[in-house]
Amino acid sequence: MSADVIDGKAFAAGLKQDVARQVAVLKEKYDLTPGLAVVLVGEDPASQIYVRNKNKSTKESGMNGFEYRRDPDISEAELLGLVKKLNEDPLVHGILVQLPLPGHINEAAVIDAISPAKDVDGFHVINSGLLATGGQGLVPCTPLGCVMMLKGRLGNMSGLNAVIVGRSNIVGKPMAQLLLNENCTVTVAHSRTRNLDAVVRGADIVVAAVGVAELVKGSWIRDGATVIDVGINRIEKADGKTRLVGDVEYAEAVKHAGAITPVPGGVGPMTIAVLLKNTVTAACRQAGVEEPEI
Ligand code: NAD
């Protein structure tokens, strides 16, 4: 048996087209152009690539993209001042401060300074609380993208056993809330979990968000299970070159799973597409108009 490969690039391309159609409707019907502001502090190479891709995708979808680059020695007060300015700017509907921030800046303070209505990353405590209590907030992009792919593959997930490996605030925990909302029976495993292999063997759905290359072994995957691999790990090959691998041992897992996301080309592309979608949602709520159907 060989698993179906869940094509994140194709999912993302479809979602981006939907978003572009929504933007076109908002412009024509309400003269509303959603705007996304991205703040990048410092010169971290990975962050620079993410921000460049985010800006390109924002503009391709017909939205306004605003980019704010700041030196790594910016003070926390100055950064908070910029966030305040963006909170008050009517052309900006979504604000994303690219993480990680330099060590002298308190990340939690910066995230919590973003207006919850404009927090398109969904990291603000108000949005975490709304997700946990079934309210209508903004949901973190990566786990929301994972759920969209799972729904696309499985449809109704009610009653399925879902095991999430990893309990971070940005992936594992919101993923657990989203799968509970889908009526899954959810287990969250983490670095202190005993017998991780046995826990994963019980899963109809496995979501790996650990950050350890190929931690989840292929032999742990129950036959026919659906596997979402969030991990992005760069490992060195024998020839000295590097390659990207996920948190799941793909070559073995593909022999057992019913469907699996590859790395790269799985979860990664969906994250940016969902960011655009969240910006449309935020713009509609701020303008008090209904989000166009897709
Ligand atoms: P994190 O470091 O914040 O959290 C990792 C989690 O894994 C922790 O909860 C920890 O308890 C758990 N863990 C660590 N070692 C473990 C072990 N041996 N057994 C079981 N659990 C263990 O990481 P994160 O921010 O959630 O990211 C996880 C991975 O997902 C990383 O590789 C990251 O690069 C990737 N990621 C990808 C995207 C994307 O767009 N594709 C977005 C966010 C994160």
Short mmCIF file of C-alpha atoms and ligand atoms in Angstrom, two decimals:
data_model
loop_
_atom_site.label_atom_id
_atom_site.label_comp_id
_atom_site.label_asym_id
_atom_site.label_seq_id
_atom_site.Cartn_x
_atom_site.Cartn_y
_atom_site.Cartn_z
CA MET A 1 0.00 0.00 0.00
CA SER A 2 1.20 3.50 -0.72
CA ALA A 3 -0.50 6.54 0.76
CA ASP A 4 -2.15 9.26 -1.29
CA VAL A 5 -0.06 12.39 -1.14
CA ILE A 6 -1.99 15.42 0.10
CA ASP A 7 -0.87 18.19 -2.22
CA GLY A 8 -0.56 21.32 -0.08
CA LYS A 9 0.53 23.40 -3.07
CA ALA A 10 -2.68 22.57 -4.92
CA PHE A 11 -4.83 23.24 -1.82
CA ALA A 12 -3.06 26.56 -1.31
CA ALA A 13 -3.43 27.57 -4.97
CA GLY A 14 -7.17 26.87 -4.76
CA LEU A 15 -7.56 28.87 -1.56
CA LYS A 16 -5.57 31.79 -2.99
CA GLN A 17 -7.88 31.86 -6.02
CA ASP A 18 -10.90 31.89 -3.71
CA VAL A 19 -9.38 34.77 -1.73
CA ALA A 20 -8.67 36.74 -4.92
CA ARG A 21 -12.32 36.30 -5.94
CA GLN A 22 -13.46 37.51 -2.50
CA VAL A 23 -11.18 40.55 -2.75
CA ALA A 24 -12.61 41.39 -6.19
CA VAL A 25 -16.16 41.24 -4.78
CA LEU A 26 -15.25 43.40 -1.77
CA LYS A 27 -13.68 46.04 -4.02
CA GLU A 28 -16.61 46.17 -6.39
CA LYS A 29 -19.45 45.92 -3.89
CA TYR A 30 -18.08 47.93 -0.96
CA ASP A 31 -15.01 49.77 -2.32
CA LEU A 32 -13.09 47.78 0.34
CA THR A 33 -9.53 46.63 -0.31
CA PRO A 34 -8.24 44.40 2.51
CA GLY A 35 -4.77 45.47 3.68
CA LEU A 36 -2.08 43.39 5.39
CA ALA A 37 0.87 45.00 7.21
CA VAL A 38 3.91 42.83 7.83
CA VAL A 39 6.57 43.98 10.29
CA LEU A 40 10.05 42.50 10.01
CA VAL A 41 12.66 43.30 12.66
CA GLY A 42 16.26 42.42 11.84
CA GLU A 43 17.77 40.39 9.04
CA ASP A 44 17.07 36.74 9.85
CA PRO A 45 17.39 35.10 6.39
CA ALA A 46 14.44 32.69 6.85
CA SER A 47 12.20 35.53 8.06
CA GLN A 48 13.23 37.67 5.07
CA ILE A 49 12.13 34.89 2.69
CA TYR A 50 8.80 34.43 4.52
CA VAL A 51 8.09 38.15 4.46
CA ARG A 52 8.97 38.44 0.77
CA ASN A 53 6.62 35.53 -0.06
CA LYS A 54 3.85 36.97 2.09
CA ASN A 55 4.07 40.34 0.34
CA LYS A 56 4.11 38.78 -3.11
CA SER A 57 1.05 36.65 -2.32
CA THR A 58 -0.79 39.60 -0.77
CA LYS A 59 -0.36 41.69 -3.90
CA GLU A 60 -1.23 38.77 -6.21
CA SER A 61 -4.55 38.38 -4.41
CA GLY A 62 -5.42 42.04 -5.10
CA MET A 63 -5.00 43.18 -1.48
CA ASN A 64 -2.85 46.02 -0.24
CA GLY A 65 0.45 44.88 1.25
CA PHE A 66 2.42 47.17 3.59
CA GLU A 67 5.91 46.21 4.66
CA TYR A 68 7.73 47.71 7.66
CA ARG A 69 11.38 46.75 8.04
CA ARG A 70 13.12 47.81 11.22
CA ASP A 71 16.72 47.48 12.47
CA PRO A 72 17.44 44.68 14.98
CA ASP A 73 18.30 47.27 17.65
CA ILE A 74 14.84 48.90 17.58
CA SER A 75 13.60 49.41 21.14
CA GLU A 76 10.52 47.62 22.42
CA ALA A 77 8.83 51.00 22.93
CA GLU A 78 9.44 51.98 19.30
CA LEU A 79 8.07 48.67 18.04
CA LEU A 80 5.01 49.01 20.27
CA GLY A 81 4.58 52.53 18.83
CA LEU A 82 4.57 51.11 15.30
CA VAL A 83 1.99 48.45 16.26
CA LYS A 84 -0.21 51.18 17.80
CA LYS A 85 0.02 53.23 14.59
CA LEU A 86 -1.00 50.20 12.52
CA ASN A 87 -3.86 49.42 14.92
CA GLU A 88 -5.23 52.90 14.17
CA ASP A 89 -4.64 52.84 10.40
CA PRO A 90 -7.97 52.27 8.58
CA LEU A 91 -6.21 50.89 5.48
CA VAL A 92 -4.62 48.11 7.55
CA HIS A 93 -6.97 45.23 8.42
CA GLY A 94 -4.36 42.64 9.36
CA ILE A 95 -1.06 43.01 11.24
CA LEU A 96 1.63 40.36 11.33
CA VAL A 97 4.82 40.83 13.31
CA GLN A 98 7.28 38.26 12.00
CA LEU A 99 8.71 36.07 14.77
CA PRO A 100 11.22 35.50 16.24
CA LEU A 101 11.98 39.00 17.54
CA PRO A 102 15.42 39.96 18.89
CA GLY A 103 16.05 38.82 22.47
CA HIS A 104 15.70 42.29 24.07
CA ILE A 105 12.06 42.53 22.93
CA ASN A 106 9.25 40.85 24.85
CA GLU A 107 7.38 38.93 22.12
CA ALA A 108 4.27 38.40 24.22
CA ALA A 109 4.00 42.14 24.91
CA VAL A 110 4.23 42.93 21.19
CA ILE A 111 1.66 40.28 20.19
CA ASP A 112 -0.73 41.46 22.88
CA ALA A 113 -0.37 45.05 21.67
CA ILE A 114 -1.86 44.08 18.30
CA SER A 115 -5.58 44.80 18.13
CA PRO A 116 -7.28 41.35 18.39
CA ALA A 117 -9.46 42.32 15.41
CA LYS A 118 -6.31 42.77 13.27
CA ASP A 119 -4.36 39.83 14.72
CA VAL A 120 -4.36 37.70 11.54
CA ASP A 121 -1.80 35.31 13.05
CA GLY A 122 -4.36 34.50 15.77
CA PHE A 123 -1.72 34.57 18.53
CA HIS A 124 -3.33 37.24 20.77
CA VAL A 125 -4.65 35.89 24.10
CA ILE A 126 -8.13 37.13 23.20
CA ASN A 127 -8.10 35.09 20.01
CA SER A 128 -6.66 32.02 21.82
CA GLY A 129 -9.43 32.38 24.40
CA LEU A 130 -12.12 32.72 21.74
CA LEU A 131 -10.86 29.58 20.01
CA ALA A 132 -10.84 27.68 23.32
CA THR A 133 -14.38 28.75 24.19
CA GLY A 134 -15.99 28.35 20.78
CA GLY A 135 -16.15 32.08 20.02
CA GLN A 136 -15.54 33.88 16.75
CA GLY A 137 -11.95 35.11 16.69
CA LEU A 138 -9.03 34.80 14.30
CA VAL A 139 -7.40 31.35 14.19
CA PRO A 140 -3.64 30.66 13.79
CA CYS A 141 -2.85 30.06 10.12
CA THR A 142 -0.85 26.82 10.23
CA PRO A 143 -3.32 24.71 12.24
CA LEU A 144 -6.27 26.20 10.34
CA GLY A 145 -4.58 25.20 7.07
CA CYS A 146 -4.06 21.67 8.45
CA VAL A 147 -7.75 21.36 9.32
CA MET A 148 -8.77 22.60 5.88
CA MET A 149 -6.63 19.88 4.28
CA LEU A 150 -7.98 17.23 6.67
CA LYS A 151 -11.56 18.23 5.88
CA GLY A 152 -10.78 18.18 2.17
CA ARG A 153 -9.48 14.65 2.52
CA LEU A 154 -11.79 13.16 5.16
CA GLY A 155 -14.95 15.26 5.12
CA ASN A 156 -16.68 14.47 8.39
CA MET A 157 -14.11 13.75 11.15
CA SER A 158 -16.60 13.17 13.94
CA GLY A 159 -15.49 10.48 16.39
CA LEU A 160 -12.06 9.93 14.84
CA ASN A 161 -9.04 9.54 17.13
CA ALA A 162 -6.63 12.41 16.50
CA VAL A 163 -3.16 12.46 18.01
CA ILE A 164 -1.23 15.73 17.91
CA VAL A 165 2.45 15.48 18.72
CA GLY A 166 3.57 18.87 20.07
CA ARG A 167 1.82 21.35 22.35
CA SER A 168 3.08 24.75 21.22
CA ASN A 169 0.80 27.79 21.41
CA ILE A 170 1.09 28.39 17.67
CA VAL A 171 0.49 24.86 16.35
CA GLY A 172 -0.22 22.02 18.80
CA LYS A 173 -2.70 23.66 21.17
CA PRO A 174 -4.84 25.48 18.55
CA MET A 175 -4.78 22.30 16.45
CA ALA A 176 -6.26 20.43 19.42
CA GLN A 177 -9.05 23.01 19.77
CA LEU A 178 -9.85 22.90 16.05
CA LEU A 179 -10.03 19.09 16.01
CA LEU A 180 -12.23 19.12 19.12
CA ASN A 181 -14.53 21.48 17.19
CA GLU A 182 -14.65 18.79 14.49
CA ASN A 183 -15.76 16.30 17.18
CA CYS A 184 -12.54 14.29 17.08
CA THR A 185 -11.31 12.50 20.19
CA VAL A 186 -8.09 14.42 20.70
CA THR A 187 -4.86 13.39 22.40
CA VAL A 188 -2.01 15.89 22.70
CA ALA A 189 1.39 14.21 23.08
CA HIS A 190 4.54 16.10 24.00
CA SER A 191 8.13 15.74 25.18
CA ARG A 192 7.07 14.07 28.46
CA THR A 193 4.61 11.61 26.88
CA ARG A 194 5.33 7.98 27.70
CA ASN A 195 5.18 5.30 25.00
CA LEU A 196 4.67 7.78 22.18
CA ASP A 197 4.71 4.93 19.67
CA ALA A 198 1.68 3.28 21.31
CA VAL A 199 -0.17 6.61 21.47
CA VAL A 200 0.41 7.28 17.77
CA ARG A 201 -0.61 3.71 16.85
CA GLY A 202 -4.12 4.46 18.12
CA ALA A 203 -4.60 7.45 15.80
CA ASP A 204 -6.84 7.79 12.76
CA ILE A 205 -5.32 11.25 12.32
CA VAL A 206 -1.71 12.10 13.23
CA VAL A 207 -0.52 15.70 13.32
CA ALA A 208 3.21 16.03 13.95
CA ALA A 209 4.39 19.49 15.10
CA VAL A 210 7.57 18.85 17.01
CA GLY A 211 10.58 20.24 15.17
CA VAL A 212 12.60 17.00 15.43
CA ALA A 213 13.49 15.39 12.11
CA GLU A 214 11.60 12.13 11.50
CA LEU A 215 10.73 11.65 15.18
CA VAL A 216 7.44 9.91 14.32
CA LYS A 217 8.40 6.54 12.87
CA GLY A 218 6.58 5.11 9.88
CA SER A 219 5.94 1.83 11.69
CA TRP A 220 3.88 3.74 14.32
CA ILE A 221 1.29 4.80 11.72
CA ARG A 222 -1.88 2.74 11.75
CA ASP A 223 -2.83 1.35 8.33
CA GLY A 224 -4.99 3.87 6.52
CA ALA A 225 -4.39 6.78 8.94
CA THR A 226 -4.18 10.37 7.71
CA VAL A 227 -0.87 12.06 8.51
CA ILE A 228 -0.25 15.81 8.59
CA ASP A 229 3.43 16.67 8.97
CA VAL A 230 3.93 20.26 10.14
CA GLY A 231 7.65 19.95 10.86
CA ILE A 232 10.28 21.68 8.78
CA ASN A 233 13.79 20.44 9.57
CA ARG A 234 16.95 21.00 7.57
CA ILE A 235 19.30 18.02 7.72
CA GLU A 236 22.73 17.52 6.25
CA LYS A 237 23.20 14.75 3.72
CA ALA A 238 26.35 12.64 3.28
CA ASP A 239 27.45 14.88 0.36
CA GLY A 240 27.36 17.94 2.64
CA LYS A 241 24.23 19.40 1.00
CA THR A 242 21.11 19.97 3.07
CA ARG A 243 17.55 18.83 2.51
CA LEU A 244 14.23 19.52 4.20
CA VAL A 245 12.47 16.75 6.09
CA GLY A 246 9.42 16.71 8.29
CA ASP A 247 8.77 15.33 11.78
CA VAL A 248 7.51 12.06 10.27
CA GLU A 249 9.68 9.34 8.75
CA TYR A 250 8.05 9.82 5.36
CA ALA A 251 9.58 6.93 3.38
CA GLU A 252 8.18 4.39 5.87
CA ALA A 253 4.99 6.23 6.83
CA VAL A 254 3.90 6.36 3.20
CA LYS A 255 3.70 2.53 3.27
CA HIS A 256 1.10 2.56 6.07
CA ALA A 257 -0.85 5.83 5.88
CA GLY A 258 -3.96 6.31 3.79
CA ALA A 259 -2.90 9.88 3.04
CA ILE A 260 0.09 12.00 4.05
CA THR A 261 1.42 15.52 3.51
CA PRO A 262 4.93 15.75 2.08
CA VAL A 263 7.69 18.09 3.29
CA PRO A 264 8.17 20.38 1.47
CA GLY A 265 4.91 20.95 -0.41
CA GLY A 266 2.42 20.01 2.32
CA VAL A 267 1.52 22.26 5.24
CA GLY A 268 3.96 25.07 4.39
CA PRO A 269 2.20 26.49 1.31
CA MET A 270 -1.16 26.50 3.10
CA THR A 271 0.06 28.78 5.89
CA ILE A 272 0.42 31.85 3.64
CA ALA A 273 -2.87 31.14 1.84
CA VAL A 274 -4.69 31.01 5.19
CA LEU A 275 -3.02 34.26 6.24
CA LEU A 276 -4.61 35.94 3.20
CA LYS A 277 -7.95 34.34 4.05
CA ASN A 278 -7.70 35.60 7.65
CA THR A 279 -7.00 39.11 6.33
CA VAL A 280 -10.19 39.02 4.24
CA THR A 281 -12.13 37.78 7.28
CA ALA A 282 -10.65 40.55 9.45
CA ALA A 283 -11.38 43.24 6.83
CA CYS A 284 -15.02 42.15 6.48
CA ARG A 285 -15.58 42.13 10.24
CA GLN A 286 -13.97 45.56 10.66
CA ALA A 287 -16.07 46.99 7.82
CA GLY A 288 -19.22 45.28 9.14
CA VAL A 289 -19.89 43.53 5.82
CA GLU A 290 -20.60 39.89 5.17
CA GLU A 291 -17.64 37.84 3.94
CA PRO A 292 -18.27 36.93 0.28
CA GLU A 293 -19.00 33.24 -0.18
CA ILE A 294 -16.36 31.09 -1.82
P1 NAD B 1 7.87 24.26 19.39
O1 NAD B 1 9.33 24.02 19.55
O2 NAD B 1 7.27 25.50 19.93
O3 NAD B 1 7.08 23.04 20.04
C1 NAD B 1 7.50 21.72 19.85
C2 NAD B 1 6.62 20.78 20.65
O4 NAD B 1 7.10 19.46 20.44
C3 NAD B 1 6.67 21.03 22.16
O5 NAD B 1 5.34 21.14 22.62
C4 NAD B 1 7.32 19.80 22.74
O6 NAD B 1 6.68 19.35 23.93
C5 NAD B 1 7.14 18.76 21.66
N1 NAD B 1 8.25 17.83 21.64
C6 NAD B 1 9.57 18.10 21.62
N2 NAD B 1 10.30 16.97 21.65
C7 NAD B 1 9.42 15.96 21.67
C8 NAD B 1 9.55 14.56 21.71
N3 NAD B 1 10.74 13.96 21.72
N4 NAD B 1 8.43 13.82 21.74
C9 NAD B 1 7.21 14.39 21.71
N5 NAD B 1 7.02 15.72 21.67
C10 NAD B 1 8.12 16.49 21.67
O7 NAD B 1 7.58 24.08 17.83
P2 NAD B 1 6.40 24.65 16.87
O8 NAD B 1 6.54 26.12 16.74
O9 NAD B 1 5.10 24.06 17.27
O10 NAD B 1 6.86 24.00 15.48
C11 NAD B 1 6.94 22.60 15.32
C12 NAD B 1 7.50 22.31 13.95
O11 NAD B 1 6.59 22.81 12.97
C13 NAD B 1 8.84 22.98 13.63
O12 NAD B 1 9.59 22.10 12.79
C14 NAD B 1 8.47 24.20 12.86
O13 NAD B 1 9.49 24.63 11.98
C15 NAD B 1 7.27 23.71 12.11
N6 NAD B 1 6.32 24.76 11.71
C16 NAD B 1 5.92 24.78 10.41
C17 NAD B 1 5.03 25.72 9.99
C18 NAD B 1 4.57 25.70 8.57
O14 NAD B 1 4.06 26.69 8.07
N7 NAD B 1 4.72 24.60 7.87
C19 NAD B 1 4.51 26.67 10.88
C20 NAD B 1 4.90 26.61 12.22
C21 NAD B 1 5.80 25.64 12.62
#
